Short mmCIF file of C-alpha atoms and ligand atoms in Angstrom, two decimals:
data_model
loop_
_atom_site.label_atom_id
_atom_site.label_comp_id
_atom_site.label_asym_id
_atom_site.label_seq_id
_atom_site.Cartn_x
_atom_site.Cartn_y
_atom_site.Cartn_z
CA MET A 1 0.00 0.00 0.00
CA GLY A 2 1.42 3.35 -1.04
CA LYS A 3 1.10 6.71 0.64
CA ARG A 4 -2.41 7.97 1.18
CA TYR A 5 -3.64 11.48 1.13
CA TYR A 6 -6.15 12.42 3.78
CA CYS A 7 -8.53 15.26 3.03
CA ASP A 8 -9.58 17.04 6.21
CA PHE A 9 -12.53 18.75 4.57
CA CYS A 10 -14.10 15.55 3.25
CA ASP A 11 -12.86 13.28 6.02
CA ARG A 12 -11.69 10.64 3.56
CA SER A 13 -8.40 9.39 2.19
CA PHE A 14 -7.20 8.15 -1.18
CA ALA A 15 -3.99 6.95 -2.83
CA ASP A 16 -1.69 9.95 -2.91
CA ARG A 17 -0.93 10.45 -6.57
CA GLY A 18 -0.78 13.85 -8.21
CA VAL A 19 -3.68 13.22 -10.54
CA ASN A 20 -5.89 11.83 -7.77
CA ARG A 21 -5.33 14.88 -5.67
CA LYS A 22 -6.00 17.26 -8.50
CA ASN A 23 -9.21 15.45 -9.41
CA HIS A 24 -10.29 15.40 -5.81
CA PHE A 25 -9.75 19.12 -5.30
CA LYS A 26 -11.70 19.82 -8.48
CA GLY A 27 -14.56 17.60 -7.38
CA LEU A 28 -17.89 19.14 -6.44
CA GLN A 29 -18.13 17.21 -3.21
CA HIS A 30 -14.74 18.49 -2.06
CA GLN A 31 -15.53 22.07 -2.99
CA ARG A 32 -18.81 21.89 -1.14
CA MET A 33 -17.15 20.52 1.99
CA LYS A 34 -14.40 23.10 1.81
CA LYS A 35 -16.86 25.97 1.43
CA GLN A 36 -18.98 24.65 4.27
CA HIS A 37 -15.89 24.51 6.44
CA TYR A 38 -14.91 28.11 5.76
CA ASP A 39 -18.51 29.30 6.03
CA ASN A 40 -18.40 28.24 9.65
CA PHE A 41 -15.81 30.92 10.23
CA ARG A 42 -17.43 33.67 8.21
CA ASP A 43 -20.03 35.56 10.10
CA ALA A 44 -23.65 35.10 9.23
CA ALA A 45 -24.05 38.75 8.28
CA THR A 46 -21.40 38.42 5.55
CA ILE A 47 -22.99 35.30 4.12
CA LEU A 48 -26.41 36.93 4.02
CA ALA A 49 -25.04 40.13 2.47
CA GLU A 50 -23.27 38.18 -0.27
CA ASP A 51 -26.34 36.08 -0.92
CA SER A 52 -28.64 39.09 -1.16
CA MET A 53 -26.76 40.17 -4.30
CA LYS A 54 -27.56 36.91 -6.08
CA THR A 55 -30.78 35.88 -7.77
CA PRO A 56 -32.30 32.55 -6.73
CA CYS A 57 -31.09 29.59 -8.78
CA LYS A 58 -33.97 28.24 -10.85
CA ARG A 59 -32.26 24.92 -11.33
CA PHE A 60 -31.60 24.43 -7.62
CA PHE A 61 -35.11 25.31 -6.52
CA ASN A 62 -36.69 23.19 -9.25
CA GLY A 63 -34.65 20.12 -8.44
CA THR A 64 -30.88 19.97 -8.54
CA CYS A 65 -28.12 22.28 -9.67
CA ASP A 66 -24.85 20.71 -10.75
CA TYR A 67 -22.87 23.80 -9.88
CA GLY A 68 -23.38 23.23 -6.18
CA ASP A 69 -21.77 25.88 -4.03
CA GLY A 70 -19.84 27.15 -7.02
CA CYS A 71 -23.10 28.34 -8.59
CA LYS A 72 -23.33 32.06 -9.21
CA PHE A 73 -27.03 32.02 -8.34
CA SER A 74 -28.35 31.74 -4.82
CA HIS A 75 -29.02 28.34 -3.29
CA MET A 76 -30.20 29.87 -0.02
CA THR A 77 -33.18 28.01 1.39
CA PRO A 78 -35.66 29.83 3.65
CA GLU A 79 -34.59 27.60 6.55
CA ARG A 80 -30.94 28.47 6.12
CA ARG A 81 -31.72 32.16 5.75
CA GLN A 82 -33.77 32.08 8.93
CA TYR A 83 -30.98 30.26 10.74
CA LEU A 84 -28.42 32.81 9.58
CA GLN A 85 -30.63 35.72 10.58
CA GLN A 86 -30.94 34.25 14.06
CA GLN A 87 -27.17 33.90 14.09
CA VAL A 88 -26.76 37.58 13.18
CA THR A 89 -28.99 38.59 16.09
CA LYS A 90 -27.07 36.33 18.45
CA ASP A 91 -23.71 37.67 17.27
CA LYS A 92 -24.91 41.22 17.79
CA GLU A 93 -26.18 40.52 21.29
CA GLU A 94 -22.97 38.75 22.20
CA LYS A 95 -20.92 41.69 20.95
CA GLU A 96 -23.01 44.17 22.92
CA ARG A 97 -22.71 42.09 26.05
CA ARG A 98 -18.95 41.98 25.69
CA GLN A 99 -18.72 45.72 25.10
CA HIS A 100 -20.94 46.42 28.05
CA LYS A 101 -18.80 44.25 30.29
CA GLU A 102 -15.67 46.11 29.27
CA GLU A 103 -17.24 49.48 29.92
CA SER A 104 -18.87 48.77 33.26
CA GLU A 105 -16.73 49.29 36.32
CA PRO A 106 -16.09 46.41 38.69
CA THR A 107 -18.02 46.30 41.93
CA LEU A 108 -16.11 46.88 45.15
CA GLU A 109 -16.19 43.15 45.88
CA GLU A 110 -14.81 42.33 42.43
CA TRP A 111 -12.11 44.91 42.81
CA LEU A 112 -11.06 43.70 46.27
CA GLU A 113 -11.08 40.10 45.16
CA LYS A 114 -8.88 40.92 42.21
CA ARG A 115 -6.56 42.90 44.43
CA ASN A 116 -6.32 40.10 46.99
CA LYS A 117 -5.61 37.59 44.27
CA LYS A 118 -2.82 39.76 42.94
CA LEU A 119 -1.36 40.30 46.41
CA ARG A 120 -1.47 36.58 47.14
CA LYS A 121 0.38 35.96 43.91
CA ASP A 122 2.98 38.68 44.53
CA HIS A 123 3.48 37.93 48.22
CA PRO A 124 2.42 34.31 48.73
CA SER A 125 3.90 34.10 52.23
CA ASP A 126 2.70 37.48 53.48
CA SER A 127 -0.89 37.19 54.64
CA THR A 128 -0.88 40.76 55.99
CA ALA A 129 -0.87 41.97 52.42
CA GLU A 130 -4.56 41.15 52.22
CA VAL A 131 -7.13 43.77 53.04
CA HIS A 132 -8.62 42.63 56.26
CA TYR A 133 -10.67 44.82 58.55
CA GLU A 134 -10.85 43.27 61.97
CA LEU A 135 -11.17 44.47 65.52
CA PRO A 136 -7.93 44.17 67.45
CA PRO A 137 -8.30 41.39 70.08
CA PHE A 138 -8.04 43.76 73.03
CA LEU A 139 -11.13 45.68 71.79
CA MET A 140 -13.30 42.62 71.20
CA SER A 141 -14.37 42.39 74.86
CA VAL A 142 -15.28 46.08 75.12
CA PRO A 143 -19.06 46.59 74.92
CA ASN A 144 -20.68 49.46 72.98
CA LEU A 145 -17.67 50.54 70.99
CA PRO A 146 -18.05 53.87 69.20
CA PRO A 147 -18.93 53.31 65.52
CA SER A 148 -15.68 54.92 64.43
CA LEU A 149 -13.79 51.99 65.92
CA LEU A 150 -15.85 49.29 64.24
CA PRO A 151 -14.40 47.80 61.08
CA PRO A 152 -16.27 49.01 58.02
CA THR A 153 -18.26 46.58 55.94
CA ALA A 154 -18.22 46.48 52.15
CA GLU A 155 -21.79 47.87 52.10
CA GLU A 156 -20.79 50.83 54.22
CA LEU A 157 -17.87 51.61 51.96
CA LEU A 158 -20.11 51.36 48.92
CA ASN A 159 -22.77 53.66 50.37
CA LYS A 160 -20.30 56.16 51.71
CA PRO A 161 -21.18 59.68 50.56
CA GLN A 162 -18.85 60.94 47.86
CA CYS A 163 -16.78 63.91 49.00
CA GLU A 164 -15.62 66.53 46.58
CA TRP A 165 -12.48 68.31 47.63
CA GLY A 166 -11.49 71.81 46.79
ZN1 ZN B 1 -11.70 16.87 -0.06
ZN1 ZN B 2 -27.34 26.78 -8.98
#
């Protein structure tokens, strides 16, 4: 058995001879598989825009068209168009969500968690690097401490009135 050529697009192999390969690449089946593969990476909006410039293929919609995906007329079925339109909407929503996430500021908790993670990474042995509000042990037994001595909670820091200086 000689060398075999494996075509990733078609998921099949054949004896690797120059003429075989050339014939295979020219074949309709191969071109269809290859186009399908790359279509997965093109966005739905592009596919729809390209298709909207073509007129429907009479041959395809009345039976079969031998040109397959190489046809200059549109082979777009209503189901596929609907699917692509849904894809366009999904892509758009996804993009907006991502943009929104980049723009919005982190919450105090998110910020502190990120900071603590970074400190733990930079100073793994130094636990004092973490932000930690805690009453000193000698104050724990004192009843009715003035509020100014109590450790602040995240909610209090969040709801703290904003002061403008100057
Ligand atoms: Zn192939
Ligand atoms: Zn056609």
